Amino acid sequence: MRFARDMLTQYVGRMFLVRFVGLLIFFVIILQMLDLLNRSSDILAAEGAGAEQMLRYISLRTPQIISQFTPFAALLGVVLTLAGLSHTSEITVMRAAGMSVNRVLFPLGFVCGLVTLAHFIFHETVTVRTSELLDYWEVNDYAVDLPPESDVRTDIRISYDGEFIAAESAARYGGAVVLTGVTIYDISQGLIDEAIEARSARFEEGAWRLFGTRGLDAINQEVTETGDVIWTNSLDPELLFAMTLEPEQTSLPELAAKIRQLNNDRADTRAPMTALLSRFSKPMATLVMPLLGAIAGFGVHRQGVLLARAVTGAALGFGYFVAENLALALGSLGVVPAIIGAFFPLAIFMVVGFSIILSMEN
């Protein structure tokens, strides 16, 4: 009997793994095709672009799709596996052989644990780097002869030292740091007192020099041309690049170092800290899927009931993803602590999943 239970456990694990891999490949192919159709005109618009650039885009975009949709594939894989076993009465046979609900779900949980570990390693070693390369390529309009990679930030929006700073880009050129399309808003009690627009800015001798500037006096409604001026703000280039880093394109050690730098400069760390913790919580979402999808496989499967259970399991899983995105947004905005934003949905849906299993076991 023990040998039979072990065989059934391996059987369920293999069945789920096959469905998970198939669904993930399906998602990658469909979403990559849709994304490529949307981007192909931009890629081929570059001078000398051809099939090689299309393949390059696919190679850089595919890891992002894999990382994003691994938990989705696990959710649907669990629902399809358990619904199929229930429809063919195989779960009934397993239960009759003395296997508890936990024992039936164990192979799914074990495979999901391996997927979680693989997802985390893949994201940190492949997806982060390819995301950085793809973003740099997009900034350079998918150029065929891509210039050497440099430290560039685009579409900058930060608040520091009582001012809100917006810039089209920030780039390092050797030892110099240059901003383009700069707008600086002086904010007092939530209102804009004055604003300065500049064609560009360069950090020199411990201060920012603004070029081609004009000022707006919000109180008197006056605009004046001020030429080149010195901008007195304690924002230095290192802090600027730390505040505008892209967490999904930054390795964990570098992200942790930037957060420490922001802490030392007493800058806002809510968004990067939430992003750092989410690098652990997002892969762990796969661990919740067997618990939420378990309802699809147990209980009486009269006409219509099995479908209702499968839909309920899928709906619980999609509800988790909605709650996860909402909590991460709240954590990034500082509405809730970063650790709550990253792990609260995981904890809540773990409790919900275990409650479902206990009710089915009883």
Short mmCIF file of C-alpha atoms in Angstrom, two decimals:
data_model
loop_
_atom_site.label_atom_id
_atom_site.label_comp_id
_atom_site.label_asym_id
_atom_site.label_seq_id
_atom_site.Cartn_x
_atom_site.Cartn_y
_atom_site.Cartn_z
CA MET A 1 0.00 0.00 0.00
CA ARG A 2 2.85 2.37 0.80
CA PHE A 3 4.39 1.66 -2.60
CA ALA A 4 1.05 2.45 -4.28
CA ARG A 5 0.75 5.75 -2.42
CA ASP A 6 4.28 6.71 -3.44
CA MET A 7 3.47 5.89 -7.06
CA LEU A 8 0.33 8.04 -6.91
CA THR A 9 2.32 10.89 -5.37
CA GLN A 10 4.86 10.78 -8.20
CA TYR A 11 2.04 10.52 -10.73
CA VAL A 12 0.33 13.67 -9.43
CA GLY A 13 3.64 15.56 -9.30
CA ARG A 14 4.53 14.66 -12.89
CA MET A 15 1.03 15.53 -14.10
CA PHE A 16 1.20 18.97 -12.51
CA LEU A 17 4.73 19.64 -13.76
CA VAL A 18 3.75 18.83 -17.36
CA ARG A 19 0.74 21.12 -17.18
CA PHE A 20 2.72 23.91 -15.55
CA VAL A 21 5.48 23.82 -18.17
CA GLY A 22 2.93 23.64 -21.00
CA LEU A 23 0.96 26.60 -19.68
CA LEU A 24 4.10 28.67 -19.13
CA ILE A 25 5.28 28.00 -22.68
CA PHE A 26 1.80 28.89 -23.95
CA PHE A 27 1.82 32.21 -22.07
CA VAL A 28 5.32 33.05 -23.30
CA ILE A 29 4.51 32.33 -26.94
CA ILE A 30 1.18 34.19 -27.01
CA LEU A 31 2.32 37.22 -25.01
CA GLN A 32 5.63 37.45 -26.86
CA MET A 33 3.79 37.44 -30.20
CA LEU A 34 1.41 40.19 -29.07
CA ASP A 35 4.25 42.26 -27.63
CA LEU A 36 6.35 41.81 -30.76
CA LEU A 37 3.47 42.93 -32.98
CA ASN A 38 3.18 46.06 -30.84
CA ARG A 39 6.93 46.81 -30.91
CA SER A 40 7.99 45.56 -34.34
CA SER A 41 7.45 48.91 -36.11
CA ASP A 42 9.67 50.71 -33.57
CA ILE A 43 12.38 48.04 -33.76
CA LEU A 44 12.47 47.99 -37.56
CA ALA A 45 12.40 51.81 -37.74
CA ALA A 46 16.06 51.89 -36.67
CA GLU A 47 18.52 52.21 -39.53
CA GLY A 48 19.78 48.81 -40.69
CA ALA A 49 17.34 46.87 -38.48
CA GLY A 50 16.21 43.43 -39.56
CA ALA A 51 15.49 39.92 -38.34
CA GLU A 52 18.52 39.95 -36.04
CA GLN A 53 17.10 42.87 -34.05
CA MET A 54 13.72 41.12 -33.79
CA LEU A 55 15.43 38.03 -32.36
CA ARG A 56 17.41 40.23 -29.98
CA TYR A 57 14.19 41.78 -28.69
CA ILE A 58 12.65 38.34 -28.17
CA SER A 59 15.70 37.14 -26.23
CA LEU A 60 15.59 40.19 -23.94
CA ARG A 61 11.80 40.30 -23.45
CA THR A 62 11.15 36.58 -22.87
CA PRO A 63 12.78 36.42 -19.39
CA GLN A 64 10.48 39.23 -18.21
CA ILE A 65 7.40 37.33 -19.38
CA ILE A 66 8.62 34.12 -17.74
CA SER A 67 9.21 35.86 -14.40
CA GLN A 68 5.88 37.66 -14.52
CA PHE A 69 3.66 34.72 -15.46
CA THR A 70 5.25 31.82 -13.57
CA PRO A 71 2.75 32.13 -10.66
CA PHE A 72 -0.16 32.38 -13.15
CA ALA A 73 0.97 29.19 -14.86
CA ALA A 74 1.29 27.47 -11.46
CA LEU A 75 -2.23 28.54 -10.47
CA LEU A 76 -3.87 27.27 -13.65
CA GLY A 77 -1.70 24.14 -13.56
CA VAL A 78 -2.96 23.31 -10.06
CA VAL A 79 -6.60 23.92 -11.02
CA LEU A 80 -6.38 21.84 -14.21
CA THR A 81 -4.52 19.00 -12.48
CA LEU A 82 -6.89 18.69 -9.53
CA ALA A 83 -10.03 19.20 -11.66
CA GLY A 84 -8.85 16.49 -14.04
CA LEU A 85 -8.09 14.07 -11.22
CA SER A 86 -11.48 14.78 -9.67
CA HIS A 87 -13.31 14.34 -12.98
CA THR A 88 -11.76 10.89 -13.53
CA SER A 89 -12.41 9.92 -9.88
CA GLU A 90 -8.67 9.41 -9.29
CA ILE A 91 -8.82 11.59 -6.18
CA THR A 92 -11.59 9.34 -4.89
CA VAL A 93 -9.29 6.33 -5.42
CA MET A 94 -6.43 8.10 -3.60
CA ARG A 95 -8.68 8.97 -0.68
CA ALA A 96 -9.93 5.38 -0.56
CA ALA A 97 -6.29 4.22 -0.45
CA GLY A 98 -5.86 6.16 2.78
CA MET A 99 -4.27 9.33 1.38
CA SER A 100 -5.26 12.50 3.20
CA VAL A 101 -5.88 15.82 1.47
CA ASN A 102 -2.43 16.94 2.59
CA ARG A 103 -0.85 13.85 1.06
CA VAL A 104 -2.66 14.41 -2.24
CA LEU A 105 -1.50 18.03 -2.34
CA PHE A 106 2.05 17.28 -1.21
CA PRO A 107 3.49 16.63 -4.70
CA LEU A 108 1.96 19.85 -5.99
CA GLY A 109 3.44 21.78 -3.09
CA PHE A 110 6.83 20.10 -3.56
CA VAL A 111 6.95 20.99 -7.26
CA CYS A 112 5.80 24.54 -6.49
CA GLY A 113 8.63 24.83 -3.97
CA LEU A 114 11.16 23.84 -6.63
CA VAL A 115 9.53 26.28 -9.07
CA THR A 116 9.75 29.07 -6.47
CA LEU A 117 13.47 28.48 -5.97
CA ALA A 118 14.11 28.27 -9.72
CA HIS A 119 12.01 31.41 -10.29
CA PHE A 120 14.02 33.40 -7.74
CA ILE A 121 17.39 32.28 -9.15
CA PHE A 122 16.27 32.87 -12.74
CA HIS A 123 14.98 36.36 -11.96
CA GLU A 124 18.14 37.44 -10.14
CA THR A 125 20.62 35.96 -12.62
CA VAL A 126 18.83 36.47 -15.95
CA THR A 127 15.76 38.71 -15.81
CA VAL A 128 17.38 41.61 -13.97
CA ARG A 129 20.23 41.86 -16.48
CA THR A 130 18.07 41.43 -19.58
CA SER A 131 15.61 44.05 -18.26
CA GLU A 132 18.48 46.51 -17.88
CA LEU A 133 19.75 45.80 -21.41
CA LEU A 134 16.26 46.06 -22.90
CA ASP A 135 15.56 49.38 -21.19
CA TYR A 136 18.90 50.80 -22.39
CA TRP A 137 18.12 49.60 -25.92
CA GLU A 138 14.66 51.22 -25.81
CA VAL A 139 16.14 54.52 -24.59
CA ASN A 140 18.41 54.47 -27.66
CA ASP A 141 15.43 53.84 -29.99
CA TYR A 142 16.46 50.23 -30.70
CA ALA A 143 19.62 51.38 -32.48
CA VAL A 144 21.52 48.72 -34.42
CA ASP A 145 24.92 50.17 -33.55
CA LEU A 146 24.19 50.60 -29.87
CA PRO A 147 26.58 53.00 -28.11
CA PRO A 148 28.50 51.71 -25.09
CA GLU A 149 26.26 51.28 -22.08
CA SER A 150 26.29 54.26 -19.76
CA ASP A 151 24.59 55.22 -16.53
CA VAL A 152 21.42 56.96 -17.74
CA ARG A 153 18.13 57.77 -16.03
CA THR A 154 15.06 58.95 -17.95
CA ASP A 155 11.76 60.58 -16.99
CA ILE A 156 12.98 61.70 -13.56
CA ARG A 157 10.41 62.68 -10.93
CA ILE A 158 11.73 63.13 -7.38
CA SER A 159 11.03 65.26 -4.32
CA TYR A 160 13.91 66.38 -2.12
CA ASP A 161 14.89 69.23 0.17
CA GLY A 162 11.53 71.01 -0.18
CA GLU A 163 11.59 70.94 -3.97
CA PHE A 164 10.10 68.73 -6.68
CA ILE A 165 12.54 68.04 -9.50
CA ALA A 166 11.56 66.81 -12.95
CA ALA A 167 13.99 66.09 -15.78
CA GLU A 168 13.87 64.33 -19.13
CA SER A 169 17.15 62.51 -18.48
CA ALA A 170 20.27 62.32 -16.33
CA ALA A 171 23.51 60.87 -17.69
CA ARG A 172 27.13 60.45 -16.70
CA TYR A 173 29.78 61.55 -19.17
CA GLY A 174 33.13 60.64 -17.71
CA GLY A 175 33.27 62.52 -14.43
CA ALA A 176 30.44 64.89 -15.33
CA VAL A 177 26.72 64.49 -14.68
CA VAL A 178 24.29 66.30 -16.98
CA LEU A 179 20.52 66.77 -16.72
CA THR A 180 18.32 67.76 -19.67
CA GLY A 181 14.85 69.32 -19.73
CA VAL A 182 14.94 70.34 -16.07
CA THR A 183 12.00 71.81 -14.14
CA ILE A 184 12.30 72.66 -10.44
CA TYR A 185 9.27 73.48 -8.30
CA ASP A 186 9.73 75.26 -4.96
CA ILE A 187 6.94 73.90 -2.75
CA SER A 188 5.74 75.54 0.46
CA GLN A 189 2.82 74.15 2.49
CA GLY A 190 1.77 71.97 -0.42
CA LEU A 191 1.65 74.86 -2.92
CA ILE A 192 4.10 75.92 -5.64
CA ASP A 193 5.70 79.28 -4.81
CA GLU A 194 7.98 79.45 -7.85
CA ALA A 195 9.33 77.27 -10.61
CA ILE A 196 12.50 77.24 -12.69
CA GLU A 197 12.82 75.70 -16.14
CA ALA A 198 16.24 74.96 -17.60
CA ARG A 199 17.44 73.58 -20.89
CA SER A 200 20.12 71.56 -19.07
CA ALA A 201 22.07 71.36 -15.83
CA ARG A 202 25.58 70.21 -14.92
CA PHE A 203 27.01 69.36 -11.53
CA GLU A 204 30.27 71.24 -10.95
CA GLU A 205 32.22 72.31 -7.88
CA GLY A 206 29.64 70.85 -5.50
CA ALA A 207 26.63 72.62 -7.02
CA TRP A 208 24.31 72.42 -10.01
CA ARG A 209 24.65 75.03 -12.75
CA LEU A 210 21.46 75.55 -14.74
CA PHE A 211 21.71 76.65 -18.39
CA GLY A 212 19.10 78.54 -20.40
CA THR A 213 16.76 79.10 -17.49
CA ARG A 214 13.58 81.05 -16.96
CA GLY A 215 11.70 81.53 -13.71
CA LEU A 216 8.01 81.63 -12.82
CA ASP A 217 6.79 83.58 -9.82
CA ALA A 218 3.52 81.82 -8.95
CA ILE A 219 2.40 84.57 -6.57
CA ASN A 220 2.89 87.51 -8.97
CA GLN A 221 2.28 85.44 -12.12
CA GLU A 222 5.51 86.68 -13.71
CA VAL A 223 7.93 84.86 -16.03
CA THR A 224 11.52 86.08 -16.27
CA GLU A 225 14.52 84.96 -18.32
CA THR A 226 17.36 84.37 -15.86
CA GLY A 227 20.14 82.94 -18.06
CA ASP A 228 22.64 80.65 -16.31
CA VAL A 229 22.17 80.32 -12.56
CA ILE A 230 23.45 78.22 -9.67
CA TRP A 231 20.86 75.91 -8.13
CA THR A 232 21.32 75.62 -4.37
CA ASN A 233 20.10 72.17 -3.38
CA SER A 234 21.84 69.46 -1.34
CA LEU A 235 20.95 66.86 -4.00
CA ASP A 236 24.22 65.43 -5.31
CA PRO A 237 24.62 63.11 -8.35
CA GLU A 238 25.10 59.92 -6.29
CA LEU A 239 21.90 60.59 -4.35
CA LEU A 240 20.09 61.50 -7.56
CA PHE A 241 21.02 58.20 -9.19
CA ALA A 242 20.15 56.30 -6.01
CA MET A 243 16.70 57.90 -5.83
CA THR A 244 15.97 57.20 -9.51
CA LEU A 245 17.21 53.63 -9.73
CA GLU A 246 14.98 51.02 -11.36
CA PRO A 247 14.60 48.22 -8.77
CA GLU A 248 13.67 45.59 -11.37
CA GLN A 249 16.90 46.34 -13.23
CA THR A 250 19.13 46.34 -10.16
CA SER A 251 20.78 43.36 -8.48
CA LEU A 252 19.87 42.67 -4.86
CA PRO A 253 23.31 43.67 -3.42
CA GLU A 254 23.30 46.93 -5.38
CA LEU A 255 19.70 47.65 -4.42
CA ALA A 256 20.49 47.07 -0.73
CA ALA A 257 23.52 49.37 -1.01
CA LYS A 258 21.42 52.12 -2.59
CA ILE A 259 18.83 51.82 0.19
CA ARG A 260 21.59 52.23 2.80
CA GLN A 261 22.81 55.31 0.94
CA LEU A 262 19.31 56.77 0.90
CA ASN A 263 18.98 56.08 4.63
CA ASN A 264 22.27 57.87 5.30
CA ASP A 265 21.05 60.88 3.33
CA ARG A 266 17.64 60.72 5.07
CA ALA A 267 15.88 60.31 1.74
CA ASP A 268 12.66 58.40 1.10
CA THR A 269 13.30 54.62 1.06
CA ARG A 270 9.72 53.36 1.02
CA ALA A 271 9.53 52.50 -2.67
CA PRO A 272 12.97 50.81 -2.99
CA MET A 273 12.48 48.89 0.27
CA THR A 274 9.12 47.59 -0.90
CA ALA A 275 10.69 46.62 -4.22
CA LEU A 276 13.52 44.82 -2.41
CA LEU A 277 11.13 42.75 -0.30
CA SER A 278 8.92 42.02 -3.30
CA ARG A 279 11.87 40.30 -4.97
CA PHE A 280 11.30 37.56 -2.36
CA SER A 281 7.52 37.70 -2.03
CA LYS A 282 6.71 37.51 -5.76
CA PRO A 283 8.41 34.13 -6.36
CA MET A 284 6.84 32.86 -3.12
CA ALA A 285 3.39 33.49 -4.61
CA THR A 286 3.76 30.12 -6.36
CA LEU A 287 3.72 28.41 -2.94
CA VAL A 288 0.17 29.66 -2.28
CA MET A 289 -1.31 28.31 -5.51
CA PRO A 290 -1.78 24.64 -4.39
CA LEU A 291 -3.66 25.88 -1.33
CA LEU A 292 -5.97 28.18 -3.28
CA GLY A 293 -6.51 25.76 -6.15
CA ALA A 294 -7.17 22.79 -3.87
CA ILE A 295 -10.89 23.49 -3.84
CA ALA A 296 -11.01 22.45 -7.51
CA GLY A 297 -10.18 18.83 -6.72
CA PHE A 298 -12.15 17.84 -3.66
CA GLY A 299 -15.81 17.36 -2.94
CA VAL A 300 -18.71 15.93 -4.85
CA HIS A 301 -18.38 16.51 -8.60
CA ARG A 302 -21.98 16.40 -9.69
CA GLN A 303 -22.93 18.16 -12.91
CA GLY A 304 -21.81 21.80 -12.72
CA VAL A 305 -20.22 21.50 -9.27
CA LEU A 306 -16.75 20.57 -10.56
CA LEU A 307 -16.74 23.56 -12.92
CA ALA A 308 -17.87 25.85 -10.11
CA ARG A 309 -15.05 24.56 -7.88
CA ALA A 310 -12.46 25.06 -10.63
CA VAL A 311 -13.67 28.60 -11.28
CA THR A 312 -13.64 29.33 -7.55
CA GLY A 313 -10.05 28.09 -7.21
CA ALA A 314 -8.93 30.18 -10.19
CA ALA A 315 -10.79 33.23 -8.84
CA LEU A 316 -9.06 32.90 -5.45
CA GLY A 317 -5.69 32.80 -7.23
CA PHE A 318 -6.44 35.85 -9.34
CA GLY A 319 -7.72 37.60 -6.23
CA TYR A 320 -4.30 37.02 -4.71
CA PHE A 321 -2.56 38.74 -7.62
CA VAL A 322 -4.89 41.74 -7.35
CA ALA A 323 -4.27 42.00 -3.60
CA GLU A 324 -0.51 41.63 -4.14
CA ASN A 325 -0.33 44.49 -6.66
CA LEU A 326 -2.50 46.70 -4.45
CA ALA A 327 -0.39 46.03 -1.35
CA LEU A 328 2.87 46.67 -3.23
CA ALA A 329 1.49 50.00 -4.48
CA LEU A 330 0.47 50.98 -0.94
CA GLY A 331 3.89 49.99 0.36
CA SER A 332 5.69 52.00 -2.35
CA LEU A 333 3.61 55.08 -1.50
CA GLY A 334 4.31 54.67 2.21
CA VAL A 335 0.67 54.12 3.15
CA VAL A 336 1.67 50.86 4.86
CA PRO A 337 5.13 49.63 5.98
CA ALA A 338 7.19 47.98 3.25
CA ILE A 339 7.12 44.55 4.88
CA ILE A 340 3.31 44.69 5.09
CA GLY A 341 3.04 45.73 1.47
CA ALA A 342 5.29 42.89 0.34
CA PHE A 343 4.13 40.00 2.54
CA PHE A 344 0.65 40.76 3.89
CA PRO A 345 -1.26 39.25 0.90
CA LEU A 346 0.97 36.18 1.06
CA ALA A 347 0.23 35.66 4.76
CA ILE A 348 -3.51 36.29 4.42
CA PHE A 349 -3.99 33.95 1.47
CA MET A 350 -1.85 31.31 3.17
CA VAL A 351 -4.33 31.39 6.06
CA VAL A 352 -7.25 31.24 3.63
CA GLY A 353 -5.67 28.30 1.80
CA PHE A 354 -4.98 26.29 4.94
CA SER A 355 -8.53 27.02 6.13
CA ILE A 356 -9.87 25.56 2.89
CA ILE A 357 -7.73 22.42 3.31
CA LEU A 358 -8.83 21.94 6.93
CA SER A 359 -12.49 22.29 5.97
CA MET A 360 -12.09 19.72 3.19
CA GLU A 361 -10.20 17.35 5.48
CA ASN A 362 -13.01 17.51 8.02
#
